Amino acid sequence: MARFAKIENGVVTNLFVAEQEEVDKGTFGDASTIKEWKRDGSIRANPAIISGTYDSSKDKFYWPQPHASWTLDSNDQWVPPITKPTDKTKHWYWDEAVYQADNTKGWVEGV
């Protein structure tokens, strides 16, 4: 048994466990819209997740974009437009509204 993701228009719409033969037979729909994945990301870079995306040109799954301003880096990981502060004595969280109001800010100190 293996883990599979059903993809519609580049978006993961369903996850299921099955034998490859059942996928190949079309039991779950058009086999070209179904991709195998592994939890550890050893197949297709990341685990599949409902509402995540699949890039057929790179043959990779991506988690949903965490915030509108974040982009994929060269390692295909979501990154903020501003580097997180390095002060480890404080808890920082991203506030998209703060960034949208002033794109030189975005990281906010938590309590």
mmCIF file of N, CA and C in Angstrom:
data_model
loop_
_atom_site.group_PDB
_atom_site.id
_atom_site.type_symbol
_atom_site.label_atom_id
_atom_site.label_comp_id
_atom_site.label_asym_id
_atom_site.label_seq_id
_atom_site.Cartn_x
_atom_site.Cartn_y
_atom_site.Cartn_z
ATOM 1 N N MET A 1 0.838 -1.186 0.000
ATOM 2 C CA MET A 1 0.000 0.000 0.000
ATOM 3 C C MET A 1 0.883 1.248 0.000
ATOM 4 N N ALA A 2 0.395 2.252 -0.683
ATOM 5 C CA ALA A 2 1.133 3.508 -0.777
ATOM 6 C C ALA A 2 0.152 4.668 -0.591
ATOM 7 N N ARG A 3 0.699 5.852 -0.358
ATOM 8 C CA ARG A 3 -0.108 7.060 -0.180
ATOM 9 C C ARG A 3 -0.190 7.796 -1.522
ATOM 10 N N PHE A 4 -1.391 8.272 -1.834
ATOM 11 C CA PHE A 4 -1.616 8.969 -3.089
ATOM 12 C C PHE A 4 -2.393 10.259 -2.859
ATOM 13 N N ALA A 5 -2.211 11.193 -3.779
ATOM 14 C CA ALA A 5 -2.945 12.462 -3.771
ATOM 15 C C ALA A 5 -3.662 12.616 -5.097
ATOM 16 N N LYS A 6 -4.919 13.007 -5.029
ATOM 17 C CA LYS A 6 -5.707 13.344 -6.220
ATOM 18 C C LYS A 6 -5.525 14.832 -6.467
ATOM 19 N N ILE A 7 -5.176 15.191 -7.694
ATOM 20 C CA ILE A 7 -4.877 16.578 -8.035
ATOM 21 C C ILE A 7 -5.852 17.079 -9.092
ATOM 22 N N GLU A 8 -6.445 18.238 -8.822
ATOM 23 C CA GLU A 8 -7.347 18.878 -9.779
ATOM 24 C C GLU A 8 -6.894 20.314 -9.976
ATOM 25 N N ASN A 9 -6.531 20.650 -11.196
ATOM 26 C CA ASN A 9 -6.050 22.005 -11.526
ATOM 27 C C ASN A 9 -4.904 22.435 -10.623
ATOM 28 N N GLY A 10 -4.003 21.520 -10.330
ATOM 29 C CA GLY A 10 -2.823 21.828 -9.543
ATOM 30 C C GLY A 10 -3.034 21.851 -8.045
ATOM 31 N N VAL A 11 -4.250 21.560 -7.579
ATOM 32 C CA VAL A 11 -4.567 21.591 -6.148
ATOM 33 C C VAL A 11 -4.890 20.178 -5.666
ATOM 34 N N VAL A 12 -4.339 19.819 -4.502
ATOM 35 C CA VAL A 12 -4.607 18.506 -3.913
ATOM 36 C C VAL A 12 -6.018 18.523 -3.336
ATOM 37 N N THR A 13 -6.868 17.617 -3.837
ATOM 38 C CA THR A 13 -8.265 17.580 -3.408
ATOM 39 C C THR A 13 -8.604 16.355 -2.561
ATOM 40 N N ASN A 14 -7.753 15.334 -2.593
ATOM 41 C CA ASN A 14 -8.038 14.126 -1.821
ATOM 42 C C ASN A 14 -6.744 13.375 -1.567
ATOM 43 N N LEU A 15 -6.683 12.699 -0.432
ATOM 44 C CA LEU A 15 -5.551 11.836 -0.086
ATOM 45 C C LEU A 15 -6.107 10.462 0.237
ATOM 46 N N PHE A 16 -5.401 9.420 -0.190
ATOM 47 C CA PHE A 16 -5.860 8.068 0.109
ATOM 48 C C PHE A 16 -4.705 7.089 0.057
ATOM 49 N N VAL A 17 -4.942 5.912 0.619
ATOM 50 C CA VAL A 17 -3.958 4.824 0.617
ATOM 51 C C VAL A 17 -4.515 3.718 -0.267
ATOM 52 N N ALA A 18 -3.677 3.187 -1.154
ATOM 53 C CA ALA A 18 -4.129 2.152 -2.080
ATOM 54 C C ALA A 18 -2.933 1.400 -2.651
ATOM 55 N N GLU A 19 -3.227 0.349 -3.364
ATOM 56 C CA GLU A 19 -2.212 -0.372 -4.129
ATOM 57 C C GLU A 19 -2.036 0.344 -5.468
ATOM 58 N N GLN A 20 -0.815 0.376 -5.967
ATOM 59 C CA GLN A 20 -0.528 1.031 -7.245
ATOM 60 C C GLN A 20 -1.382 0.437 -8.367
ATOM 61 N N GLU A 21 -1.610 -0.852 -8.326
ATOM 62 C CA GLU A 21 -2.398 -1.520 -9.374
ATOM 63 C C GLU A 21 -3.814 -0.941 -9.462
ATOM 64 N N GLU A 22 -4.410 -0.602 -8.295
ATOM 65 C CA GLU A 22 -5.756 -0.030 -8.282
ATOM 66 C C GLU A 22 -5.759 1.363 -8.916
ATOM 67 N N VAL A 23 -4.718 2.128 -8.648
ATOM 68 C CA VAL A 23 -4.592 3.457 -9.258
ATOM 69 C C VAL A 23 -4.447 3.299 -10.769
ATOM 70 N N ASP A 24 -3.578 2.386 -11.182
ATOM 71 C CA ASP A 24 -3.334 2.163 -12.612
ATOM 72 C C ASP A 24 -4.594 1.706 -13.347
ATOM 73 N N LYS A 25 -5.459 0.955 -12.675
ATOM 74 C CA LYS A 25 -6.703 0.472 -13.284
ATOM 75 C C LYS A 25 -7.752 1.573 -13.411
ATOM 76 N N GLY A 26 -7.534 2.704 -12.751
ATOM 77 C CA GLY A 26 -8.498 3.786 -12.816
ATOM 78 C C GLY A 26 -9.561 3.732 -11.740
ATOM 79 N N THR A 27 -9.353 2.916 -10.722
ATOM 80 C CA THR A 27 -10.324 2.784 -9.634
ATOM 81 C C THR A 27 -10.644 4.124 -8.987
ATOM 82 N N PHE A 28 -9.674 5.025 -8.937
ATOM 83 C CA PHE A 28 -9.844 6.310 -8.260
ATOM 84 C C PHE A 28 -9.925 7.478 -9.245
ATOM 85 N N GLY A 29 -10.186 7.174 -10.493
ATOM 86 C CA GLY A 29 -10.248 8.212 -11.519
ATOM 87 C C GLY A 29 -9.034 8.139 -12.426
ATOM 88 N N ASP A 30 -8.891 9.147 -13.240
ATOM 89 C CA ASP A 30 -7.797 9.218 -14.206
ATOM 90 C C ASP A 30 -6.452 9.140 -13.481
ATOM 91 N N ALA A 31 -5.687 8.107 -13.765
ATOM 92 C CA ALA A 31 -4.399 7.889 -13.080
ATOM 93 C C ALA A 31 -3.420 9.032 -13.300
ATOM 94 N N SER A 32 -3.579 9.800 -14.368
ATOM 95 C CA SER A 32 -2.653 10.911 -14.614
ATOM 96 C C SER A 32 -2.864 12.068 -13.637
ATOM 97 N N THR A 33 -3.992 12.053 -12.907
ATOM 98 C CA THR A 33 -4.264 13.103 -11.926
ATOM 99 C C THR A 33 -3.962 12.645 -10.499
ATOM 100 N N ILE A 34 -3.292 11.499 -10.375
ATOM 101 C CA ILE A 34 -2.987 10.939 -9.061
ATOM 102 C C ILE A 34 -1.483 10.759 -8.937
ATOM 103 N N LYS A 35 -0.928 11.236 -7.825
ATOM 104 C CA LYS A 35 0.518 11.151 -7.599
ATOM 105 C C LYS A 35 0.808 10.514 -6.247
ATOM 106 N N GLU A 36 1.797 9.643 -6.233
ATOM 107 C CA GLU A 36 2.220 9.037 -4.973
ATOM 108 C C GLU A 36 3.029 10.050 -4.165
ATOM 109 N N TRP A 37 3.001 9.918 -2.847
ATOM 110 C CA TRP A 37 3.779 10.778 -1.963
ATOM 111 C C TRP A 37 4.146 9.999 -0.710
ATOM 112 N N LYS A 38 5.132 10.517 0.018
ATOM 113 C CA LYS A 38 5.538 9.918 1.291
ATOM 114 C C LYS A 38 5.589 11.005 2.356
ATOM 115 N N ARG A 39 5.295 10.621 3.580
ATOM 116 C CA ARG A 39 5.276 11.578 4.696
ATOM 117 C C ARG A 39 6.611 12.283 4.887
ATOM 118 N N ASP A 40 7.707 11.563 4.638
ATOM 119 C CA ASP A 40 9.033 12.150 4.879
ATOM 120 C C ASP A 40 9.512 13.028 3.728
ATOM 121 N N GLY A 41 8.695 13.189 2.689
ATOM 122 C CA GLY A 41 9.064 14.040 1.565
ATOM 123 C C GLY A 41 10.068 13.418 0.611
ATOM 124 N N SER A 42 10.355 12.126 0.793
ATOM 125 C CA SER A 42 11.340 11.482 -0.081
ATOM 126 C C SER A 42 10.820 11.300 -1.509
ATOM 127 N N ILE A 43 9.527 11.435 -1.686
ATOM 128 C CA ILE A 43 8.931 11.455 -3.030
ATOM 129 C C ILE A 43 8.235 12.798 -3.175
ATOM 130 N N ARG A 44 8.607 13.566 -4.167
ATOM 131 C CA ARG A 44 7.995 14.858 -4.511
ATOM 132 C C ARG A 44 8.225 15.951 -3.474
ATOM 133 N N ALA A 45 9.366 15.880 -2.787
ATOM 134 C CA ALA A 45 9.907 16.951 -1.939
ATOM 135 C C ALA A 45 9.173 17.223 -0.624
ATOM 136 N N ASN A 46 7.865 17.202 -0.626
ATOM 137 C CA ASN A 46 7.082 17.493 0.572
ATOM 138 C C ASN A 46 5.903 16.533 0.649
ATOM 139 N N PRO A 47 5.378 16.319 1.840
ATOM 140 C CA PRO A 47 4.144 15.530 1.922
ATOM 141 C C PRO A 47 3.000 16.285 1.244
ATOM 142 N N ALA A 48 2.065 15.540 0.699
ATOM 143 C CA ALA A 48 0.872 16.173 0.131
ATOM 144 C C ALA A 48 -0.065 16.556 1.268
ATOM 145 N N ILE A 49 -0.838 17.608 1.061
ATOM 146 C CA ILE A 49 -1.820 18.065 2.044
ATOM 147 C C ILE A 49 -3.026 18.605 1.281
ATOM 148 N N ILE A 50 -4.231 18.337 1.794
ATOM 149 C CA ILE A 50 -5.439 18.853 1.164
ATOM 150 C C ILE A 50 -5.313 20.380 1.038
ATOM 151 N N SER A 51 -5.636 20.903 -0.110
ATOM 152 C CA SER A 51 -5.549 22.326 -0.468
ATOM 153 C C SER A 51 -4.124 22.778 -0.761
ATOM 154 N N GLY A 52 -3.157 21.874 -0.621
ATOM 155 C CA GLY A 52 -1.801 22.190 -1.042
ATOM 156 C C GLY A 52 -1.758 22.169 -2.563
ATOM 157 N N THR A 53 -0.619 22.507 -3.119
ATOM 158 C CA THR A 53 -0.503 22.526 -4.574
ATOM 159 C C THR A 53 0.504 21.500 -5.060
ATOM 160 N N TYR A 54 0.367 21.171 -6.326
ATOM 161 C CA TYR A 54 1.299 20.259 -6.991
ATOM 162 C C TYR A 54 1.801 20.968 -8.238
ATOM 163 N N ASP A 55 3.115 21.055 -8.372
ATOM 164 C CA ASP A 55 3.745 21.670 -9.535
ATOM 165 C C ASP A 55 4.226 20.555 -10.441
ATOM 166 N N SER A 56 3.535 20.355 -11.553
ATOM 167 C CA SER A 56 3.883 19.252 -12.453
ATOM 168 C C SER A 56 5.230 19.477 -13.137
ATOM 169 N N SER A 57 5.637 20.728 -13.340
ATOM 170 C CA SER A 57 6.925 20.977 -13.999
ATOM 171 C C SER A 57 8.099 20.593 -13.097
ATOM 172 N N LYS A 58 7.912 20.707 -11.785
ATOM 173 C CA LYS A 58 8.965 20.327 -10.833
ATOM 174 C C LYS A 58 8.685 18.982 -10.174
ATOM 175 N N ASP A 59 7.482 18.451 -10.393
ATOM 176 C CA ASP A 59 7.048 17.189 -9.785
ATOM 177 C C ASP A 59 7.178 17.253 -8.261
ATOM 178 N N LYS A 60 6.613 18.338 -7.685
ATOM 179 C CA LYS A 60 6.697 18.571 -6.236
ATOM 180 C C LYS A 60 5.359 19.024 -5.669
ATOM 181 N N PHE A 61 5.163 18.649 -4.397
ATOM 182 C CA PHE A 61 4.032 19.163 -3.634
ATOM 183 C C PHE A 61 4.494 20.353 -2.807
ATOM 184 N N TYR A 62 3.570 21.284 -2.574
ATOM 185 C CA TYR A 62 3.837 22.443 -1.723
ATOM 186 C C TYR A 62 2.710 22.603 -0.720
ATOM 187 N N TRP A 63 3.081 23.029 0.478
ATOM 188 C CA TRP A 63 2.075 23.386 1.472
ATOM 189 C C TRP A 63 1.379 24.639 0.980
ATOM 190 N N PRO A 64 0.171 24.917 1.475
ATOM 191 C CA PRO A 64 -0.485 26.169 1.089
ATOM 192 C C PRO A 64 0.378 27.368 1.490
ATOM 193 N N GLN A 65 0.313 28.414 0.710
ATOM 194 C CA GLN A 65 1.074 29.628 0.995
ATOM 195 C C GLN A 65 0.623 30.171 2.345
ATOM 196 N N PRO A 66 1.548 30.338 3.313
ATOM 197 C CA PRO A 66 1.139 30.754 4.656
ATOM 198 C C PRO A 66 0.609 32.185 4.741
ATOM 199 N N HIS A 67 1.145 33.066 3.922
ATOM 200 C CA HIS A 67 0.706 34.467 3.902
ATOM 201 C C HIS A 67 0.845 34.976 2.473
ATOM 202 N N ALA A 68 0.023 35.945 2.109
ATOM 203 C CA ALA A 68 -0.004 36.442 0.730
ATOM 204 C C ALA A 68 1.344 36.979 0.253
ATOM 205 N N SER A 69 2.134 37.528 1.145
ATOM 206 C CA SER A 69 3.408 38.144 0.759
ATOM 207 C C SER A 69 4.572 37.157 0.685
ATOM 208 N N TRP A 70 4.394 35.939 1.180
ATOM 209 C CA TRP A 70 5.492 34.966 1.201
ATOM 210 C C TRP A 70 5.654 34.335 -0.173
ATOM 211 N N THR A 71 6.900 34.028 -0.534
ATOM 212 C CA THR A 71 7.204 33.440 -1.834
ATOM 213 C C THR A 71 8.050 32.180 -1.660
ATOM 214 N N LEU A 72 8.123 31.402 -2.716
ATOM 215 C CA LEU A 72 8.973 30.210 -2.694
ATOM 216 C C LEU A 72 10.414 30.608 -2.987
ATOM 217 N N ASP A 73 11.342 30.083 -2.187
ATOM 218 C CA ASP A 73 12.760 30.367 -2.429
ATOM 219 C C ASP A 73 13.349 29.334 -3.396
ATOM 220 N N SER A 74 14.642 29.364 -3.598
ATOM 221 C CA SER A 74 15.293 28.452 -4.542
ATOM 222 C C SER A 74 15.226 26.993 -4.089
ATOM 223 N N ASN A 75 14.935 26.775 -2.809
ATOM 224 C CA ASN A 75 14.754 25.412 -2.282
ATOM 225 C C ASN A 75 13.286 25.017 -2.220
ATOM 226 N N ASP A 76 12.435 25.853 -2.816
ATOM 227 C CA ASP A 76 10.995 25.622 -2.855
ATOM 228 C C ASP A 76 10.365 25.569 -1.463
ATOM 229 N N GLN A 77 10.845 26.436 -0.586
ATOM 230 C CA GLN A 77 10.267 26.591 0.748
ATOM 231 C C GLN A 77 9.676 27.996 0.846
ATOM 232 N N TRP A 78 8.542 28.130 1.549
ATOM 233 C CA TRP A 78 7.916 29.440 1.710
ATOM 234 C C TRP A 78 8.757 30.304 2.632
ATOM 235 N N VAL A 79 9.037 31.528 2.204
ATOM 236 C CA VAL A 79 9.833 32.461 3.005
ATOM 237 C C VAL A 79 9.146 33.825 3.028
ATOM 238 N N PRO A 80 9.297 34.536 4.147
ATOM 239 C CA PRO A 80 8.714 35.875 4.246
ATOM 240 C C PRO A 80 9.559 36.885 3.474
ATOM 241 N N PRO A 81 8.981 38.025 3.134
ATOM 242 C CA PRO A 81 9.735 39.044 2.405
ATOM 243 C C PRO A 81 10.767 39.762 3.278
ATOM 244 N N ILE A 82 10.653 39.611 4.584
ATOM 245 C CA ILE A 82 11.582 40.219 5.533
ATOM 246 C C ILE A 82 12.126 39.118 6.436
ATOM 247 N N THR A 83 13.421 39.116 6.655
ATOM 248 C CA THR A 83 14.049 38.107 7.506
ATOM 249 C C THR A 83 13.553 38.229 8.942
ATOM 250 N N LYS A 84 13.308 37.096 9.570
ATOM 251 C CA LYS A 84 12.860 37.064 10.962
ATOM 252 C C LYS A 84 13.965 37.608 11.862
ATOM 253 N N PRO A 85 13.612 38.432 12.855
ATOM 254 C CA PRO A 85 14.615 38.934 13.794
ATOM 255 C C PRO A 85 15.363 37.787 14.476
ATOM 256 N N THR A 86 16.613 38.016 14.780
ATOM 257 C CA THR A 86 17.456 36.952 15.342
ATOM 258 C C THR A 86 17.464 36.914 16.859
ATOM 259 N N ASP A 87 16.786 37.838 17.517
ATOM 260 C CA ASP A 87 16.741 37.869 18.978
ATOM 261 C C ASP A 87 15.953 36.657 19.483
ATOM 262 N N LYS A 88 16.673 35.653 19.980
ATOM 263 C CA LYS A 88 16.054 34.400 20.430
ATOM 264 C C LYS A 88 15.390 34.531 21.802
ATOM 265 N N THR A 89 15.573 35.650 22.475
ATOM 266 C CA THR A 89 14.947 35.834 23.783
ATOM 267 C C THR A 89 13.496 36.291 23.648
ATOM 268 N N LYS A 90 13.067 36.574 22.414
ATOM 269 C CA LYS A 90 11.701 37.038 22.168
ATOM 270 C C LYS A 90 10.995 36.082 21.211
ATOM 271 N N HIS A 91 9.691 36.042 21.321
ATOM 272 C CA HIS A 91 8.863 35.240 20.410
ATOM 273 C C HIS A 91 8.362 36.175 19.311
ATOM 274 N N TRP A 92 8.611 35.790 18.051
ATOM 275 C CA TRP A 92 8.200 36.605 16.915
ATOM 276 C C TRP A 92 7.133 35.882 16.108
ATOM 277 N N TYR A 93 6.162 36.614 15.614
ATOM 278 C CA TYR A 93 5.180 36.033 14.704
ATOM 279 C C TYR A 93 4.944 37.005 13.548
ATOM 280 N N TRP A 94 4.519 36.433 12.412
ATOM 281 C CA TRP A 94 4.285 37.233 11.210
ATOM 282 C C TRP A 94 2.886 37.824 11.253
ATOM 283 N N ASP A 95 2.778 39.109 10.940
ATOM 284 C CA ASP A 95 1.487 39.797 10.871
ATOM 285 C C ASP A 95 1.372 40.406 9.472
ATOM 286 N N GLU A 96 0.586 39.762 8.641
ATOM 287 C CA GLU A 96 0.441 40.188 7.249
ATOM 288 C C GLU A 96 -0.132 41.596 7.138
ATOM 289 N N ALA A 97 -1.042 41.964 8.030
ATOM 290 C CA ALA A 97 -1.631 43.308 7.987
ATOM 291 C C ALA A 97 -0.573 44.377 8.258
ATOM 292 N N VAL A 98 0.330 44.102 9.174
ATOM 293 C CA VAL A 98 1.416 45.046 9.459
ATOM 294 C C VAL A 98 2.295 45.205 8.217
ATOM 295 N N TYR A 99 2.603 44.084 7.569
ATOM 296 C CA TYR A 99 3.428 44.141 6.358
ATOM 297 C C TYR A 99 2.726 44.901 5.235
ATOM 298 N N GLN A 100 1.443 44.666 5.058
ATOM 299 C CA GLN A 100 0.700 45.343 3.988
ATOM 300 C C GLN A 100 0.622 46.851 4.229
ATOM 301 N N ALA A 101 0.590 47.261 5.499
ATOM 302 C CA ALA A 101 0.547 48.690 5.829
ATOM 303 C C ALA A 101 1.909 49.357 5.659
ATOM 304 N N ASP A 102 2.982 48.598 5.894
ATOM 305 C CA ASP A 102 4.347 49.133 5.796
ATOM 306 C C ASP A 102 5.264 47.967 5.460
ATOM 307 N N ASN A 103 5.660 47.859 4.197
ATOM 308 C CA ASN A 103 6.418 46.675 3.773
ATOM 309 C C ASN A 103 7.867 46.625 4.277
ATOM 310 N N THR A 104 8.186 47.482 5.234
ATOM 311 C CA THR A 104 9.494 47.352 5.911
ATOM 312 C C THR A 104 9.302 46.649 7.266
ATOM 313 N N LYS A 105 8.049 46.328 7.588
ATOM 314 C CA LYS A 105 7.716 45.666 8.855
ATOM 315 C C LYS A 105 6.887 44.424 8.564
ATOM 316 N N GLY A 106 6.723 43.587 9.552
ATOM 317 C CA GLY A 106 5.898 42.385 9.386
ATOM 318 C C GLY A 106 6.056 41.449 10.566
ATOM 319 N N TRP A 107 7.266 41.372 11.119
ATOM 320 C CA TRP A 107 7.504 40.556 12.305
ATOM 321 C C TRP A 107 7.106 41.350 13.536
ATOM 322 N N VAL A 108 6.283 40.743 14.367
ATOM 323 C CA VAL A 108 5.777 41.397 15.559
ATOM 324 C C VAL A 108 6.185 40.572 16.770
ATOM 325 N N GLU A 109 6.591 41.270 17.827
ATOM 326 C CA GLU A 109 6.982 40.582 19.049
ATOM 327 C C GLU A 109 5.734 40.076 19.764
ATOM 328 N N GLY A 110 5.756 38.789 20.079
ATOM 329 C CA GLY A 110 4.645 38.190 20.812
ATOM 330 C C GLY A 110 4.819 38.342 22.303
ATOM 331 N N VAL A 111 3.805 37.969 23.033
ATOM 332 C CA VAL A 111 3.878 38.066 24.494
ATOM 333 C C VAL A 111 4.154 36.718 25.116
#
